[in-house]
PDB file of C-alpha atoms in Angstrom:
ATOM      1  CA  MET A   1      17.058 -24.828   6.100  1.00  0.00           C
ATOM      2  CA  ARG A   2      14.428 -22.273   5.154  1.00  0.00           C
ATOM      3  CA  VAL A   3      14.414 -18.856   6.821  1.00  0.00           C
ATOM      4  CA  LEU A   4      11.347 -16.633   6.966  1.00  0.00           C
ATOM      5  CA  ARG A   5      12.324 -13.015   7.628  1.00  0.00           C
ATOM      6  CA  ASP A   6      10.362 -10.025   8.837  1.00  0.00           C
ATOM      7  CA  VAL A   7       7.282 -11.895   9.949  1.00  0.00           C
ATOM      8  CA  VAL A   8       4.671 -10.134  12.034  1.00  0.00           C
ATOM      9  CA  VAL A   9       3.546 -12.171  15.056  1.00  0.00           C
ATOM     10  CA  ASP A  10       0.452 -11.872  17.237  1.00  0.00           C
ATOM     11  CA  ARG A  11      -0.222 -13.944  20.326  1.00  0.00           C
ATOM     12  CA  VAL A  12      -3.652 -15.573  19.983  1.00  0.00           C
ATOM     13  CA  ASP A  13      -3.491 -17.340  23.356  1.00  0.00           C
ATOM     14  CA  ARG A  14      -0.886 -19.008  25.587  1.00  0.00           C
ATOM     15  CA  GLU A  15      -0.371 -21.927  23.184  1.00  0.00           C
ATOM     16  CA  GLU A  16      -1.048 -20.368  19.766  1.00  0.00           C
ATOM     17  CA  LEU A  17       0.468 -17.584  17.667  1.00  0.00           C
ATOM     18  CA  MET A  18      -0.513 -16.013  14.343  1.00  0.00           C
ATOM     19  CA  ALA A  19       2.210 -14.840  11.948  1.00  0.00           C
ATOM     20  CA  VAL A  20       2.038 -12.915   8.679  1.00  0.00           C
ATOM     21  CA  SER A  21       4.872 -13.581   6.231  1.00  0.00           C
ATOM     22  CA  HIS A  22       5.897 -12.961   2.631  1.00  0.00           C
ATOM     23  CA  ALA A  23       6.417 -16.743   2.236  1.00  0.00           C
ATOM     24  CA  PRO A  24       3.988 -19.612   2.863  1.00  0.00           C
ATOM     25  CA  ALA A  25       4.571 -22.365   5.410  1.00  0.00           C
ATOM     26  CA  ILE A  26       3.702 -26.054   5.308  1.00  0.00           C
ATOM     27  CA  ALA A  27       1.155 -27.471   7.769  1.00  0.00           C
ATOM     28  CA  GLY A  28       2.917 -29.840  10.172  1.00  0.00           C
ATOM     29  CA  GLU A  29       6.312 -28.151   9.716  1.00  0.00           C
ATOM     30  CA  ASP A  30       8.269 -27.545  12.952  1.00  0.00           C
ATOM     31  CA  MET A  31      10.044 -24.218  13.280  1.00  0.00           C
ATOM     32  CA  SER A  32      12.203 -22.203  15.609  1.00  0.00           C
ATOM     33  CA  LEU A  33      10.658 -18.764  16.101  1.00  0.00           C
ATOM     34  CA  ASP A  34      12.796 -15.916  17.421  1.00  0.00           C
ATOM     35  CA  LEU A  35      10.614 -13.074  18.691  1.00  0.00           C
ATOM     36  CA  VAL A  36      12.148  -9.640  19.169  1.00  0.00           C
ATOM     37  CA  GLY A  37      10.405  -6.667  20.719  1.00  0.00           C
ATOM     38  CA  ALA A  38      10.969  -3.939  23.312  1.00  0.00           C
ATOM     39  CA  GLY A  39      14.658  -4.891  23.576  1.00  0.00           C
ATOM     40  CA  LYS A  40      13.824  -8.499  24.510  1.00  0.00           C
ATOM     41  CA  ALA A  41      14.212 -11.692  22.506  1.00  0.00           C
ATOM     42  CA  ILE A  42      12.742 -15.153  23.083  1.00  0.00           C
ATOM     43  CA  GLU A  43      13.052 -18.360  21.079  1.00  0.00           C
ATOM     44  CA  LEU A  44      10.113 -20.732  20.737  1.00  0.00           C
ATOM     45  CA  ARG A  45       9.637 -24.105  19.071  1.00  0.00           C
ATOM     46  CA  VAL A  46       6.414 -24.022  17.065  1.00  0.00           C
ATOM     47  CA  ARG A  47       4.470 -26.192  14.629  1.00  0.00           C
ATOM     48  CA  VAL A  48       2.586 -24.808  11.630  1.00  0.00           C
ATOM     49  CA  LEU A  49      -1.135 -25.516  11.997  1.00  0.00           C
ATOM     50  CA  ASP A  50      -2.310 -23.645   8.921  1.00  0.00           C
ATOM     51  CA  SER A  51      -0.987 -21.310   6.214  1.00  0.00           C
ATOM     52  CA  ARG A  52      -3.347 -19.248   4.037  1.00  0.00           C
ATOM     53  CA  PRO A  53      -2.720 -16.521   1.480  1.00  0.00           C
ATOM     54  CA  VAL A  54      -4.256 -13.126   2.287  1.00  0.00           C
ATOM     55  CA  ILE A  55      -4.215  -9.733   0.574  1.00  0.00           C
ATOM     56  CA  ILE A  56      -2.762  -6.975   2.755  1.00  0.00           C
ATOM     57  CA  GLU A  57      -2.376  -3.470   1.326  1.00  0.00           C
ATOM     58  CA  GLY A  58      -2.704  -4.863  -2.198  1.00  0.00           C
ATOM     59  CA  ALA A  59       0.026  -7.511  -1.772  1.00  0.00           C
ATOM     60  CA  VAL A  60      -0.183 -11.272  -1.219  1.00  0.00           C
ATOM     61  CA  ARG A  61       0.976 -12.317   2.258  1.00  0.00           C
ATOM     62  CA  HIS A  62       0.583 -15.584   4.156  1.00  0.00           C
ATOM     63  CA  ARG A  63      -1.233 -15.834   7.472  1.00  0.00           C
ATOM     64  CA  ILE A  64       0.407 -18.685   9.390  1.00  0.00           C
ATOM     65  CA  ARG A  65      -1.201 -20.198  12.497  1.00  0.00           C
ATOM     66  CA  LEU A  66       1.397 -21.643  14.884  1.00  0.00           C
ATOM     67  CA  ALA A  67       1.133 -23.933  17.923  1.00  0.00           C
ATOM     68  CA  VAL A  68       3.752 -23.516  20.651  1.00  0.00           C
ATOM     69  CA  LEU A  69       5.267 -27.004  21.124  1.00  0.00           C
ATOM     70  CA  LEU A  70       6.413 -26.787  24.737  1.00  0.00           C
ATOM     71  CA  PRO A  71       3.767 -27.261  27.430  1.00  0.00           C
ATOM     72  CA  ALA A  72       2.293 -23.908  28.447  1.00  0.00           C
ATOM     73  CA  ALA A  73       3.459 -24.325  32.051  1.00  0.00           C
ATOM     74  CA  SER A  74       7.111 -24.638  30.984  1.00  0.00           C
ATOM     75  CA  ILE A  75       7.355 -21.465  28.925  1.00  0.00           C
ATOM     76  CA  ASP A  76       7.134 -17.950  30.182  1.00  0.00           C
ATOM     77  CA  LEU A  77       5.678 -16.024  27.260  1.00  0.00           C
ATOM     78  CA  PRO A  78       5.607 -12.342  28.065  1.00  0.00           C
ATOM     79  CA  SER A  79       2.240 -10.682  27.708  1.00  0.00           C
ATOM     80  CA  PRO A  80       1.788  -8.391  24.701  1.00  0.00           C
ATOM     81  CA  ALA A  81       2.055  -5.428  27.098  1.00  0.00           C
ATOM     82  CA  ALA A  82       5.392  -6.704  28.466  1.00  0.00           C
ATOM     83  CA  MET A  83       6.764  -7.005  24.916  1.00  0.00           C
ATOM     84  CA  ASN A  84       5.446  -3.480  24.220  1.00  0.00           C
ATOM     85  CA  VAL A  85       3.067  -4.699  21.515  1.00  0.00           C
ATOM     86  CA  SER A  86      -0.693  -4.616  21.131  1.00  0.00           C
ATOM     87  CA  ALA A  87      -2.835  -7.733  21.139  1.00  0.00           C
ATOM     88  CA  SER A  88      -4.389  -6.757  17.776  1.00  0.00           C
ATOM     89  CA  PRO A  89      -4.425  -6.278  14.879  1.00  0.00           C
ATOM     90  CA  VAL A  90      -1.872  -8.731  13.485  1.00  0.00           C
ATOM     91  CA  MET A  91      -0.140  -6.175  11.245  1.00  0.00           C
ATOM     92  CA  ASN A  92       0.867  -3.900  14.145  1.00  0.00           C
ATOM     93  CA  VAL A  93       2.732  -6.487  16.222  1.00  0.00           C
ATOM     94  CA  MET A  94       6.464  -7.301  16.342  1.00  0.00           C
ATOM     95  CA  PRO A  95       7.584  -6.307  12.834  1.00  0.00           C
ATOM     96  CA  ASP A  96      11.177  -7.499  13.428  1.00  0.00           C
ATOM     97  CA  ALA A  97      10.439 -11.093  14.465  1.00  0.00           C
ATOM     98  CA  GLU A  98      12.145 -13.888  12.525  1.00  0.00           C
ATOM     99  CA  ALA A  99      11.285 -17.554  12.026  1.00  0.00           C
ATOM    100  CA  GLU A 100      13.672 -20.314  11.021  1.00  0.00           C
ATOM    101  CA  ALA A 101      12.467 -23.617   9.633  1.00  0.00           C
ATOM    102  CA  VAL A 102      14.327 -26.671  10.890  1.00  0.00           C
TER     103      VAL A 102
END
């Protein structure tokens, strides 16, 4: 099992998330994503749609686009305001989130 630590997650829409990580991901890979913020934690099943290297503050990071696997009607994703995070930019959102590859 591969564990990605300290990823930064931004909610793009109800069914898609964007994460920034120190490690790349593999398109098609299914993951368990534990989001922590404002004293709340939720676990989501996600699939990697895309992983691209980016330069952030002079360091290589990986921008990972994730699809939420459960139907949107069956999950209750809190809004960014409810999780006490902003909707943008990616680098200012949920710095303590973790992702586990399964």
